[in-house]
PDB file of C-alpha atoms in Angstrom:
ATOM      1  CA  UNK A  34     -26.254 167.695 -16.542  1.00 64.00           C
ATOM      2  CA  UNK A  35     -24.692 169.326 -19.471  1.00 65.00           C
ATOM      3  CA  UNK A  36     -24.704 166.255 -22.429  1.00 66.00           C
ATOM      4  CA  UNK A  37     -28.758 166.773 -21.364  1.00 65.00           C
ATOM      5  CA  UNK A  38     -28.363 169.856 -22.865  1.00 64.00           C
ATOM      6  CA  UNK A  39     -26.596 169.718 -25.564  1.00 64.00           C
ATOM      7  CA  UNK A  40     -29.236 167.235 -26.741  1.00 64.00           C
ATOM      8  CA  UNK A  41     -28.160 164.210 -25.480  1.00 69.00           C
ATOM      9  CA  UNK A  42     -30.897 161.523 -25.257  1.00 67.00           C
ATOM     10  CA  UNK A  43     -28.923 159.689 -23.722  1.00 73.00           C
ATOM     11  CA  UNK A  44     -28.470 161.127 -21.149  1.00 78.00           C
ATOM     12  CA  UNK A  45     -31.221 162.280 -19.764  1.00 80.00           C
ATOM     13  CA  UNK A  46     -32.461 158.906 -19.515  1.00 84.00           C
ATOM     14  CA  UNK A  47     -29.074 157.826 -17.795  1.00 87.00           C
ATOM     15  CA  UNK A  48     -30.466 161.096 -15.382  1.00 87.00           C
ATOM     16  CA  UNK A  49     -33.590 159.846 -14.455  1.00 90.00           C
ATOM     17  CA  UNK A  50     -32.131 156.113 -14.291  1.00 91.00           C
ATOM     18  CA  UNK A  51     -29.488 157.255 -11.446  1.00 92.00           C
ATOM     19  CA  UNK A  52     -31.795 159.895 -10.056  1.00 93.00           C
ATOM     20  CA  UNK A  53     -35.295 157.930  -9.500  1.00 93.00           C
ATOM     21  CA  UNK A  54     -35.118 156.238  -7.242  1.00 94.00           C
ATOM     22  CA  UNK A  55     -34.406 158.386  -4.894  1.00 95.00           C
ATOM     23  CA  UNK A  56     -37.113 160.807  -6.335  1.00 95.00           C
ATOM     24  CA  UNK A  57     -39.287 157.587  -5.781  1.00 95.00           C
ATOM     25  CA  UNK A  58     -39.134 156.886  -2.672  1.00 95.00           C
ATOM     26  CA  UNK A  59     -39.886 159.859  -1.910  1.00 94.00           C
ATOM     27  CA  UNK A  60     -42.756 160.903  -3.335  1.00 94.00           C
ATOM     28  CA  UNK A  61     -44.591 157.024  -3.059  1.00 93.00           C
ATOM     29  CA  UNK A  62     -44.985 158.159   1.104  1.00 92.00           C
ATOM     30  CA  UNK A  63     -47.422 160.728  -0.551  1.00 91.00           C
ATOM     31  CA  UNK A  64     -49.256 158.927  -2.759  1.00 91.00           C
ATOM     32  CA  UNK A  65     -51.591 156.232  -2.769  1.00 88.00           C
ATOM     33  CA  UNK A  66     -50.786 153.471  -5.677  1.00 90.00           C
ATOM     34  CA  UNK A  67     -48.048 152.786  -7.625  1.00 92.00           C
ATOM     35  CA  UNK A  68     -49.442 154.622 -10.643  1.00 92.00           C
ATOM     36  CA  UNK A  69     -49.559 157.534  -8.098  1.00 92.00           C
ATOM     37  CA  UNK A  70     -45.395 157.253  -7.225  1.00 94.00           C
ATOM     38  CA  UNK A  71     -44.311 157.328 -10.367  1.00 94.00           C
ATOM     39  CA  UNK A  72     -46.353 160.404 -11.690  1.00 94.00           C
ATOM     40  CA  UNK A  73     -44.914 162.721  -9.209  1.00 95.00           C
ATOM     41  CA  UNK A  74     -41.975 161.173 -10.162  1.00 95.00           C
ATOM     42  CA  UNK A  75     -42.328 161.562 -13.711  1.00 95.00           C
ATOM     43  CA  UNK A  76     -43.546 165.612 -13.119  1.00 94.00           C
ATOM     44  CA  UNK A  77     -40.677 166.560 -10.738  1.00 95.00           C
ATOM     45  CA  UNK A  78     -38.023 164.706 -13.182  1.00 93.00           C
ATOM     46  CA  UNK A  79     -40.412 167.051 -15.968  1.00 93.00           C
ATOM     47  CA  UNK A  80     -39.927 169.840 -13.977  1.00 93.00           C
ATOM     48  CA  UNK A  81     -36.456 169.485 -13.112  1.00 91.00           C
ATOM     49  CA  UNK A  82     -35.093 169.467 -16.625  1.00 88.00           C
ATOM     50  CA  UNK A  83     -37.831 172.559 -17.532  1.00 88.00           C
ATOM     51  CA  UNK A  84     -35.485 173.853 -14.471  1.00 86.00           C
ATOM     52  CA  UNK A  85     -32.083 172.963 -15.492  1.00 83.00           C
ATOM     53  CA  UNK A  86     -33.162 173.857 -19.710  1.00 82.00           C
ATOM     54  CA  UNK A  87     -33.746 178.234 -18.111  1.00 83.00           C
ATOM     55  CA  UNK A  88     -30.336 178.510 -15.465  1.00 78.00           C
ATOM     56  CA  UNK A  89     -27.860 176.176 -17.462  1.00 74.00           C
ATOM     57  CA  UNK A  90     -27.401 178.962 -20.020  1.00 72.00           C
ATOM     58  CA  UNK A  91     -26.010 180.683 -16.473  1.00 72.00           C
ATOM     59  CA  UNK A  92     -24.458 178.181 -15.070  1.00 68.00           C
ATOM     60  CA  UNK A  93     -22.914 177.055 -18.075  1.00 67.00           C
ATOM     61  CA  UNK A  94     -21.014 180.740 -17.091  1.00 69.00           C
ATOM     62  CA  UNK A  95     -20.190 180.697 -14.275  1.00 70.00           C
ATOM     63  CA  UNK A  96     -19.244 177.340 -13.935  1.00 70.00           C
ATOM     64  CA  UNK A  97     -20.897 175.918 -11.867  1.00 70.00           C
ATOM     65  CA  UNK A  98     -21.914 172.437 -11.783  1.00 73.00           C
ATOM     66  CA  UNK A  99     -25.183 171.358 -11.880  1.00 74.00           C
ATOM     67  CA  UNK A 100     -27.493 170.748  -9.134  1.00 82.00           C
ATOM     68  CA  UNK A 101     -30.080 168.869 -10.921  1.00 87.00           C
ATOM     69  CA  UNK A 102     -30.016 166.274  -7.860  1.00 91.00           C
ATOM     70  CA  UNK A 103     -30.838 168.685  -5.319  1.00 91.00           C
ATOM     71  CA  UNK A 104     -33.608 170.677  -7.398  1.00 90.00           C
ATOM     72  CA  UNK A 105     -35.038 167.102  -8.539  1.00 93.00           C
ATOM     73  CA  UNK A 106     -35.305 165.694  -4.608  1.00 94.00           C
ATOM     74  CA  UNK A 107     -36.151 169.529  -3.750  1.00 93.00           C
ATOM     75  CA  UNK A 108     -38.963 169.259  -6.551  1.00 94.00           C
ATOM     76  CA  UNK A 109     -40.644 165.610  -6.018  1.00 94.00           C
ATOM     77  CA  UNK A 110     -41.090 167.090  -1.902  1.00 92.00           C
ATOM     78  CA  UNK A 111     -43.139 169.854  -3.232  1.00 91.00           C
ATOM     79  CA  UNK A 112     -45.234 168.346  -5.208  1.00 93.00           C
ATOM     80  CA  UNK A 113     -45.471 165.305  -2.350  1.00 91.00           C
ATOM     81  CA  UNK A 114     -46.943 167.854  -0.512  1.00 87.00           C
ATOM     82  CA  UNK A 115     -49.211 170.064  -2.471  1.00 89.00           C
ATOM     83  CA  UNK A 116     -50.011 166.096  -3.499  1.00 90.00           C
ATOM     84  CA  UNK A 117     -51.575 165.350  -0.174  1.00 84.00           C
ATOM     85  CA  UNK A 118     -53.227 169.131   0.147  1.00 82.00           C
ATOM     86  CA  UNK A 119     -55.006 169.008  -3.378  1.00 82.00           C
ATOM     87  CA  UNK A 120     -56.672 165.129  -3.044  1.00 76.00           C
ATOM     88  CA  UNK A 121     -59.169 165.390  -1.248  1.00 54.00           C
ATOM     89  CA  UNK A 122     -60.128 161.522  -1.261  1.00 51.00           C
ATOM     90  CA  UNK A 123     -56.957 161.474   0.504  1.00 49.00           C
ATOM     91  CA  UNK A 124     -57.609 158.806   3.334  1.00 52.00           C
ATOM     92  CA  UNK A 125     -54.704 155.807   3.854  1.00 49.00           C
ATOM     93  CA  UNK A 126     -50.920 156.839   3.139  1.00 51.00           C
ATOM     94  CA  UNK A 127     -49.471 154.932   0.880  1.00 52.00           C
ATOM     95  CA  UNK A 128     -48.020 152.765   2.975  1.00 52.00           C
ATOM     96  CA  UNK A 129     -51.560 151.091   3.786  1.00 53.00           C
ATOM     97  CA  UNK A 130     -51.933 150.954  -0.233  1.00 56.00           C
ATOM     98  CA  UNK A 131     -48.738 149.326  -0.204  1.00 53.00           C
ATOM     99  CA  UNK A 132     -50.045 146.876   2.290  1.00 55.00           C
ATOM    100  CA  UNK A 133     -53.171 146.335   0.719  1.00 56.00           C
ATOM    101  CA  UNK A 134     -51.278 144.868  -2.932  1.00 56.00           C
ATOM    102  CA  UNK A 135     -49.554 142.519  -0.256  1.00 56.00           C
ATOM    103  CA  UNK A 136     -51.638 139.243  -0.371  1.00 55.00           C
ATOM    104  CA  UNK A 137     -53.798 139.018   3.224  1.00 57.00           C
ATOM    105  CA  UNK A 138     -52.363 136.355   5.078  1.00 60.00           C
ATOM    106  CA  UNK A 139     -53.349 134.992   8.232  1.00 59.00           C
ATOM    107  CA  UNK A 140     -51.053 137.879  10.798  1.00 68.00           C
ATOM    108  CA  UNK A 141     -51.206 137.305  14.552  1.00 77.00           C
ATOM    109  CA  UNK A 142     -52.914 139.819  17.224  1.00 79.00           C
ATOM    110  CA  UNK A 143     -49.066 141.586  17.112  1.00 78.00           C
ATOM    111  CA  UNK A 144     -48.408 141.834  14.296  1.00 81.00           C
ATOM    112  CA  UNK A 145     -51.537 143.214  13.664  1.00 82.00           C
ATOM    113  CA  UNK A 146     -51.277 145.940  15.797  1.00 81.00           C
ATOM    114  CA  UNK A 147     -48.017 146.971  14.858  1.00 81.00           C
ATOM    115  CA  UNK A 148     -49.252 147.654  11.284  1.00 85.00           C
ATOM    116  CA  UNK A 149     -51.857 149.689  13.059  1.00 86.00           C
ATOM    117  CA  UNK A 150     -49.104 151.786  15.204  1.00 86.00           C
ATOM    118  CA  UNK A 151     -47.183 151.460  12.350  1.00 88.00           C
ATOM    119  CA  UNK A 152     -49.984 153.362   9.893  1.00 89.00           C
ATOM    120  CA  UNK A 153     -50.380 155.942  13.199  1.00 88.00           C
ATOM    121  CA  UNK A 154     -47.115 156.847  12.724  1.00 90.00           C
ATOM    122  CA  UNK A 155     -46.740 156.551   8.920  1.00 90.00           C
ATOM    123  CA  UNK A 156     -50.012 159.499   9.280  1.00 88.00           C
ATOM    124  CA  UNK A 157     -48.180 161.366  12.230  1.00 90.00           C
ATOM    125  CA  UNK A 158     -45.234 161.824   9.833  1.00 92.00           C
ATOM    126  CA  UNK A 159     -47.552 163.429   7.367  1.00 90.00           C
ATOM    127  CA  UNK A 160     -48.999 166.208   9.785  1.00 89.00           C
ATOM    128  CA  UNK A 161     -45.460 167.581  10.768  1.00 92.00           C
ATOM    129  CA  UNK A 162     -44.380 170.343  10.050  1.00 93.00           C
ATOM    130  CA  UNK A 163     -43.231 170.935   6.482  1.00 91.00           C
ATOM    131  CA  UNK A 164     -39.629 171.427   7.066  1.00 94.00           C
ATOM    132  CA  UNK A 165     -39.126 168.886  10.245  1.00 95.00           C
ATOM    133  CA  UNK A 166     -41.211 166.729   7.292  1.00 94.00           C
ATOM    134  CA  UNK A 167     -38.963 167.517   4.470  1.00 93.00           C
ATOM    135  CA  UNK A 168     -36.231 166.667   5.910  1.00 95.00           C
ATOM    136  CA  UNK A 169     -37.229 163.617   7.648  1.00 95.00           C
ATOM    137  CA  UNK A 170     -38.244 162.585   5.084  1.00 94.00           C
ATOM    138  CA  UNK A 171     -34.966 162.937   2.515  1.00 95.00           C
ATOM    139  CA  UNK A 172     -33.355 161.153   5.872  1.00 95.00           C
ATOM    140  CA  UNK A 173     -35.578 157.908   6.174  1.00 94.00           C
ATOM    141  CA  UNK A 174     -36.011 157.763   2.502  1.00 93.00           C
ATOM    142  CA  UNK A 175     -34.227 158.989  -0.080  1.00 93.00           C
ATOM    143  CA  UNK A 176     -31.612 157.890   2.383  1.00 92.00           C
ATOM    144  CA  UNK A 177     -29.395 161.248   1.878  1.00 94.00           C
ATOM    145  CA  UNK A 178     -27.095 162.311   4.487  1.00 94.00           C
ATOM    146  CA  UNK A 179     -27.264 164.840   6.308  1.00 95.00           C
ATOM    147  CA  UNK A 180     -25.112 167.210   4.342  1.00 94.00           C
ATOM    148  CA  UNK A 181     -26.915 166.340   1.418  1.00 94.00           C
ATOM    149  CA  UNK A 182     -30.619 166.713   3.540  1.00 95.00           C
ATOM    150  CA  UNK A 183     -29.156 170.354   3.714  1.00 95.00           C
ATOM    151  CA  UNK A 184     -27.459 171.325   0.289  1.00 93.00           C
ATOM    152  CA  UNK A 185     -30.835 169.847  -1.136  1.00 92.00           C
ATOM    153  CA  UNK A 186     -33.637 172.426   1.190  1.00 93.00           C
ATOM    154  CA  UNK A 187     -30.866 175.226   1.025  1.00 92.00           C
ATOM    155  CA  UNK A 188     -30.262 175.059   5.366  1.00 95.00           C
ATOM    156  CA  UNK A 189     -26.809 174.307   7.333  1.00 95.00           C
ATOM    157  CA  UNK A 190     -26.172 170.126   8.173  1.00 95.00           C
ATOM    158  CA  UNK A 191     -26.824 171.290  11.991  1.00 95.00           C
ATOM    159  CA  UNK A 192     -30.449 173.242  11.224  1.00 95.00           C
ATOM    160  CA  UNK A 193     -31.141 170.444   8.893  1.00 96.00           C
ATOM    161  CA  UNK A 194     -30.120 168.144  12.587  1.00 95.00           C
ATOM    162  CA  UNK A 195     -31.799 169.882  14.570  1.00 95.00           C
ATOM    163  CA  UNK A 196     -34.733 170.071  12.557  1.00 96.00           C
ATOM    164  CA  UNK A 197     -35.080 166.214  11.864  1.00 96.00           C
ATOM    165  CA  UNK A 198     -34.131 166.409  16.455  1.00 95.00           C
ATOM    166  CA  UNK A 199     -37.905 168.043  16.618  1.00 95.00           C
ATOM    167  CA  UNK A 200     -39.568 166.050  14.109  1.00 95.00           C
ATOM    168  CA  UNK A 201     -38.631 162.245  16.460  1.00 95.00           C
ATOM    169  CA  UNK A 202     -39.247 164.510  19.815  1.00 94.00           C
ATOM    170  CA  UNK A 203     -42.936 165.122  17.998  1.00 94.00           C
ATOM    171  CA  UNK A 204     -43.490 162.612  16.167  1.00 93.00           C
ATOM    172  CA  UNK A 205     -43.037 160.389  19.685  1.00 92.00           C
ATOM    173  CA  UNK A 206     -45.652 162.295  20.830  1.00 91.00           C
ATOM    174  CA  UNK A 207     -47.877 162.396  18.108  1.00 87.00           C
ATOM    175  CA  UNK A 208     -48.470 158.834  18.598  1.00 84.00           C
ATOM    176  CA  UNK A 209     -48.694 158.359  21.929  1.00 84.00           C
ATOM    177  CA  UNK A 210     -51.367 161.174  21.386  1.00 81.00           C
ATOM    178  CA  UNK A 211     -53.017 159.048  18.959  1.00 73.00           C
ATOM    179  CA  UNK A 212     -52.295 155.636  20.057  1.00 69.00           C
ATOM    180  CA  UNK A 213     -54.389 156.408  24.143  1.00 68.00           C
ATOM    181  CA  UNK A 214     -58.078 155.509  23.672  1.00 60.00           C
ATOM    182  CA  UNK A 215     -60.539 158.609  23.008  1.00 58.00           C
ATOM    183  CA  UNK A 216     -56.883 160.229  20.491  1.00 54.00           C
ATOM    184  CA  UNK A 217     -57.457 159.498  17.240  1.00 48.00           C
ATOM    185  CA  UNK A 218     -58.742 160.961  14.585  1.00 49.00           C
TER     186      UNK A 218
ATOM    187  CA  UNK B 131     -22.260 160.098  22.831  1.00 81.00           C
ATOM    188  CA  UNK B 132     -25.550 161.035  23.625  1.00 88.00           C
ATOM    189  CA  UNK B 133     -28.884 159.956  23.367  1.00 90.00           C
ATOM    190  CA  UNK B 134     -28.699 162.925  20.382  1.00 89.00           C
ATOM    191  CA  UNK B 135     -25.931 161.556  18.580  1.00 90.00           C
ATOM    192  CA  UNK B 136     -27.135 158.796  18.982  1.00 89.00           C
ATOM    193  CA  UNK B 137     -30.503 159.289  17.668  1.00 91.00           C
ATOM    194  CA  UNK B 138     -28.592 160.958  14.267  1.00 91.00           C
ATOM    195  CA  UNK B 139     -27.149 157.366  13.917  1.00 88.00           C
ATOM    196  CA  UNK B 140     -31.231 155.697  14.050  1.00 89.00           C
ATOM    197  CA  UNK B 141     -31.679 157.496  10.970  1.00 89.00           C
ATOM    198  CA  UNK B 142     -28.647 156.226   8.607  1.00 84.00           C
ATOM    199  CA  UNK B 143     -28.714 152.987   7.528  1.00 75.00           C
ATOM    200  CA  UNK B 144     -25.278 151.298  10.775  1.00 83.00           C
ATOM    201  CA  UNK B 145     -24.895 152.526  14.408  1.00 85.00           C
ATOM    202  CA  UNK B 146     -22.385 152.041  15.640  1.00 89.00           C
ATOM    203  CA  UNK B 147     -21.151 149.668  18.340  1.00 91.00           C
ATOM    204  CA  UNK B 148     -20.587 152.709  20.588  1.00 91.00           C
ATOM    205  CA  UNK B 149     -24.153 154.376  19.553  1.00 90.00           C
ATOM    206  CA  UNK B 150     -25.696 150.080  19.656  1.00 91.00           C
ATOM    207  CA  UNK B 151     -24.642 150.600  23.430  1.00 91.00           C
ATOM    208  CA  UNK B 152     -26.270 153.537  24.574  1.00 92.00           C
ATOM    209  CA  UNK B 153     -28.751 151.634  23.403  1.00 90.00           C
ATOM    210  CA  UNK B 154     -28.839 148.630  24.666  1.00 91.00           C
ATOM    211  CA  UNK B 155     -29.580 150.848  28.489  1.00 90.00           C
ATOM    212  CA  UNK B 156     -31.464 153.337  27.355  1.00 91.00           C
ATOM    213  CA  UNK B 157     -35.046 153.452  26.754  1.00 92.00           C
ATOM    214  CA  UNK B 158     -35.881 156.265  25.805  1.00 91.00           C
ATOM    215  CA  UNK B 159     -33.215 156.039  22.367  1.00 92.00           C
ATOM    216  CA  UNK B 160     -35.155 152.662  22.057  1.00 92.00           C
ATOM    217  CA  UNK B 161     -38.050 154.206  21.868  1.00 91.00           C
ATOM    218  CA  UNK B 162     -36.422 156.777  19.394  1.00 92.00           C
ATOM    219  CA  UNK B 163     -35.706 152.932  17.200  1.00 92.00           C
ATOM    220  CA  UNK B 164     -38.672 151.391  17.765  1.00 92.00           C
ATOM    221  CA  UNK B 165     -40.783 154.926  16.617  1.00 93.00           C
ATOM    222  CA  UNK B 166     -38.217 155.197  12.984  1.00 93.00           C
ATOM    223  CA  UNK B 167     -38.767 151.232  12.625  1.00 92.00           C
ATOM    224  CA  UNK B 168     -42.519 152.104  12.257  1.00 91.00           C
ATOM    225  CA  UNK B 169     -42.171 155.549  10.206  1.00 92.00           C
ATOM    226  CA  UNK B 170     -40.754 154.332   7.692  1.00 92.00           C
ATOM    227  CA  UNK B 171     -42.085 153.136   4.153  1.00 92.00           C
ATOM    228  CA  UNK B 172     -41.896 148.654   4.441  1.00 91.00           C
ATOM    229  CA  UNK B 173     -39.145 147.943   0.520  1.00 91.00           C
ATOM    230  CA  UNK B 174     -40.404 148.662  -2.693  1.00 92.00           C
ATOM    231  CA  UNK B 175     -43.128 146.105  -4.462  1.00 92.00           C
ATOM    232  CA  UNK B 176     -42.678 143.742  -7.204  1.00 92.00           C
ATOM    233  CA  UNK B 177     -45.570 146.307  -8.773  1.00 91.00           C
ATOM    234  CA  UNK B 178     -43.000 149.260  -7.788  1.00 92.00           C
ATOM    235  CA  UNK B 179     -40.407 147.898  -9.233  1.00 93.00           C
ATOM    236  CA  UNK B 180     -41.398 147.323 -12.801  1.00 92.00           C
ATOM    237  CA  UNK B 181     -43.158 150.885 -12.650  1.00 91.00           C
ATOM    238  CA  UNK B 182     -39.576 152.009 -11.696  1.00 90.00           C
ATOM    239  CA  UNK B 183     -37.874 149.893 -14.079  1.00 90.00           C
ATOM    240  CA  UNK B 184     -40.556 151.872 -17.324  1.00 89.00           C
ATOM    241  CA  UNK B 185     -39.034 155.132 -15.666  1.00 89.00           C
ATOM    242  CA  UNK B 186     -37.187 156.155 -17.650  1.00 88.00           C
ATOM    243  CA  UNK B 187     -38.587 155.452 -21.366  1.00 88.00           C
ATOM    244  CA  UNK B 188     -42.147 157.153 -20.357  1.00 89.00           C
ATOM    245  CA  UNK B 189     -40.425 159.955 -18.939  1.00 89.00           C
ATOM    246  CA  UNK B 190     -38.532 160.758 -22.066  1.00 87.00           C
ATOM    247  CA  UNK B 191     -41.042 160.012 -24.428  1.00 87.00           C
ATOM    248  CA  UNK B 192     -43.395 163.269 -22.145  1.00 86.00           C
ATOM    249  CA  UNK B 193     -40.661 164.836 -22.531  1.00 85.00           C
ATOM    250  CA  UNK B 194     -39.778 165.137 -26.707  1.00 85.00           C
ATOM    251  CA  UNK B 195     -44.520 164.947 -26.432  1.00 87.00           C
ATOM    252  CA  UNK B 196     -43.723 168.489 -24.351  1.00 82.00           C
ATOM    253  CA  UNK B 197     -42.009 169.561 -25.874  1.00 79.00           C
ATOM    254  CA  UNK B 198     -43.256 168.642 -29.621  1.00 81.00           C
ATOM    255  CA  UNK B 199     -46.362 170.326 -27.843  1.00 73.00           C
ATOM    256  CA  UNK B 200     -44.460 173.716 -27.222  1.00 68.00           C
ATOM    257  CA  UNK B 201     -42.828 173.476 -30.208  1.00 66.00           C
ATOM    258  CA  UNK B 202     -45.968 174.024 -31.611  1.00 68.00           C
ATOM    259  CA  UNK B 203     -47.860 176.293 -29.819  1.00 71.00           C
ATOM    260  CA  UNK B 204     -44.265 178.258 -30.229  1.00 72.00           C
ATOM    261  CA  UNK B 205     -45.237 178.480 -33.677  1.00 74.00           C
ATOM    262  CA  UNK B 206     -48.234 178.439 -34.132  1.00 74.00           C
ATOM    263  CA  UNK B 207     -48.050 182.079 -31.342  1.00 76.00           C
ATOM    264  CA  UNK B 208     -46.076 183.409 -34.474  1.00 77.00           C
ATOM    265  CA  UNK B 209     -47.980 182.482 -37.532  1.00 77.00           C
ATOM    266  CA  UNK B 210     -51.058 184.418 -35.781  1.00 81.00           C
ATOM    267  CA  UNK B 211     -48.572 186.781 -35.236  1.00 82.00           C
ATOM    268  CA  UNK B 212     -46.919 186.924 -38.718  1.00 81.00           C
ATOM    269  CA  UNK B 213     -50.550 187.542 -39.931  1.00 80.00           C
ATOM    270  CA  UNK B 214     -51.161 190.542 -38.251  1.00 81.00           C
ATOM    271  CA  UNK B 215     -48.295 192.006 -38.797  1.00 82.00           C
ATOM    272  CA  UNK B 216     -49.602 191.135 -42.414  1.00 82.00           C
ATOM    273  CA  UNK B 217     -52.622 192.254 -42.714  1.00 81.00           C
ATOM    274  CA  UNK B 218     -51.723 195.109 -40.676  1.00 84.00           C
ATOM    275  CA  UNK B 219     -49.011 196.979 -43.187  1.00 82.00           C
ATOM    276  CA  UNK B 220     -51.516 195.521 -45.646  1.00 81.00           C
ATOM    277  CA  UNK B 221     -54.535 197.223 -45.309  1.00 80.00           C
ATOM    278  CA  UNK B 222     -51.826 200.667 -44.397  1.00 76.00           C
ATOM    279  CA  UNK B 223     -50.983 199.911 -48.280  1.00 75.00           C
ATOM    280  CA  UNK B 224     -54.318 199.293 -49.277  1.00 75.00           C
ATOM    281  CA  UNK B 225     -56.760 201.916 -47.331  1.00 65.00           C
ATOM    282  CA  UNK B 226     -56.687 204.885 -50.489  1.00 62.00           C
ATOM    283  CA  UNK B 227     -54.756 208.272 -48.014  1.00 60.00           C
ATOM    284  CA  UNK B 228     -57.961 210.559 -47.489  1.00 67.00           C
ATOM    285  CA  UNK B 229     -58.467 213.809 -47.730  1.00 70.00           C
ATOM    286  CA  UNK B 230     -59.393 215.684 -44.641  1.00 75.00           C
ATOM    287  CA  UNK B 231     -61.333 218.649 -45.032  1.00 78.00           C
ATOM    288  CA  UNK B 232     -61.067 222.214 -43.338  1.00 80.00           C
ATOM    289  CA  UNK B 233     -64.822 222.920 -41.791  1.00 79.00           C
ATOM    290  CA  UNK B 234     -66.543 226.173 -43.261  1.00 81.00           C
ATOM    291  CA  UNK B 235     -67.489 228.521 -40.830  1.00 83.00           C
ATOM    292  CA  UNK B 236     -69.771 230.838 -42.098  1.00 82.00           C
ATOM    293  CA  UNK B 237     -70.629 234.080 -40.249  1.00 84.00           C
ATOM    294  CA  UNK B 238     -74.375 234.666 -40.668  1.00 83.00           C
ATOM    295  CA  UNK B 239     -76.787 237.135 -38.762  1.00 84.00           C
ATOM    296  CA  UNK B 240     -79.469 237.171 -36.649  1.00 83.00           C
ATOM    297  CA  UNK B 241     -82.274 238.984 -35.724  1.00 83.00           C
ATOM    298  CA  UNK B 242     -83.926 238.043 -32.427  1.00 82.00           C
ATOM    299  CA  UNK B 243     -87.355 237.946 -32.594  1.00 80.00           C
ATOM    300  CA  UNK B 244     -90.615 239.339 -31.512  1.00 81.00           C
ATOM    301  CA  UNK B 245     -91.817 238.453 -27.902  1.00 79.00           C
ATOM    302  CA  UNK B 246     -95.483 240.091 -27.940  1.00 76.00           C
ATOM    303  CA  UNK B 247     -95.349 242.139 -23.438  1.00 75.00           C
ATOM    304  CA  UNK B 248     -98.542 239.758 -21.625  1.00 72.00           C
ATOM    305  CA  UNK B 249     -99.657 242.733 -18.856  1.00 69.00           C
ATOM    306  CA  UNK B 250     -99.808 239.517 -16.037  1.00 67.00           C
ATOM    307  CA  UNK B 251    -100.250 242.644 -13.694  1.00 65.00           C
ATOM    308  CA  UNK B 252    -103.785 242.362 -13.578  1.00 65.00           C
ATOM    309  CA  UNK B 253    -104.486 237.986 -13.601  1.00 65.00           C
ATOM    310  CA  UNK B 254    -105.011 236.534  -9.834  1.00 63.00           C
ATOM    311  CA  UNK B 255    -102.235 233.836 -10.768  1.00 64.00           C
ATOM    312  CA  UNK B 256    -102.316 232.779  -6.787  1.00 62.00           C
ATOM    313  CA  UNK B 257    -102.122 228.879  -6.256  1.00 60.00           C
ATOM    314  CA  UNK B 258    -104.819 229.408  -3.078  1.00 59.00           C
ATOM    315  CA  UNK B 259    -107.001 231.131  -5.194  1.00 55.00           C
ATOM    316  CA  UNK B 260    -106.718 227.378  -7.651  1.00 54.00           C
ATOM    317  CA  UNK B 261    -106.602 225.350  -4.598  1.00 53.00           C
ATOM    318  CA  UNK B 262    -110.158 226.102  -3.628  1.00 52.00           C
ATOM    319  CA  UNK B 263    -111.963 226.943  -7.554  1.00 55.00           C
ATOM    320  CA  UNK B 264    -111.196 222.741  -6.496  1.00 57.00           C
ATOM    321  CA  UNK B 265    -111.824 222.470  -3.807  1.00 59.00           C
ATOM    322  CA  UNK B 266    -109.056 220.747  -2.314  1.00 60.00           C
ATOM    323  CA  UNK B 267    -106.913 222.082   0.823  1.00 60.00           C
ATOM    324  CA  UNK B 268    -104.325 224.959   0.371  1.00 62.00           C
ATOM    325  CA  UNK B 269    -101.396 223.606   1.462  1.00 62.00           C
ATOM    326  CA  UNK B 270    -100.613 226.659   2.746  1.00 67.00           C
ATOM    327  CA  UNK B 271    -103.791 226.320   5.415  1.00 60.00           C
ATOM    328  CA  UNK B 272    -102.422 223.306   6.979  1.00 58.00           C
ATOM    329  CA  UNK B 273    -100.828 219.928   6.801  1.00 55.00           C
ATOM    330  CA  UNK B 274    -101.421 218.005   3.737  1.00 50.00           C
TER     331      UNK B 274
END
C-alpha cells in the first residue's frame, strides 16, 4: 500500500490481484451478470484507492498499517447493496444470471426443485437486514474468518457471530414461508 | 458442542470431526447445513474467470484516466482562477481614478403662494341632494 502511495504502479496491480477474487465473490451476489460484477469490483477498488490516498498521510504519520482489504470489502458490500436498491429492473439474482450462462441440459425434476429452492434462498439472503446480510455474505461468499468479518465491519467477533446466527435463523423462516404454497411473492 | 457452534463451523470450509458427529444426529443442524448449501453461490464460471483475469489492467487504466481527468479539471480551475485574478488586478490598474466631488448645496428663499379664500358656507354640498337630483336612492335612506 505504501509502495502504491509512492507512485509504484506495480504495487497497484499487485494490490488488485491480491484482493480481486474476494471482492468479486462479494459483489457477484448483487450483480446480474459477470460484467456488472466486474464494474462493481472496479468501482470498489477505485473508491478504496481514493480513500487510501486521502488517509495515507495521517496513517503514515501515526505509523499505522493501512487496512486496505477491510476498506475495499466494506466499499464492495455497500456498492452491492446500493446497486440492488438503485436497480429498478432487478428481477433475478446474479446466480440466476450465472446459471443462465450454463448450457441447458435436460435435468431431472429433483434437480429443478433444488435449483428453485436455491434461487429462493439466495433471494432471501438479499432481503436480510443490512448487518446480517453483510456478515453473511462476507462469511459465505468471501470466506472470511469471523475475526476478519468483524474487523471489516468494525464490530466485535462475538457480534459478528451473533449476526450470523440471526441471519441463518431468519433465512430458515423466510425460506419456509416462501416454500409454502401462496407464500412466494 | 452445541448447535450454534456447529452452525459456525458449517459456515466455514471443513467442519471438524466433532461437528460432523453432531450433524449426523441433529435434524436442526442438517437443515442448517442444507440451507447454507443452497444460499452459497456456485463456483465461478469460465466467463467470470476471464473477467477476473482482465480486471487488474483495466482497473489500472481507469485509475489513470480518472487521475488525468482530475488533474485536467484542477489545471483548468487554477487557470480560470488565475485569469480572474489577473482581470481583477488589470481592471484596478487601468480604470482611471474618478474624484467624487462634494454635492453643491444652496439655500433658496421661497415665498408661499397666495391661496384664494373660498366661501363654502352657502354652497349645499350634501350627498343626499346630489343623489336626490339624479334619482338614485340616498345611501343614508336605506340599503342599496
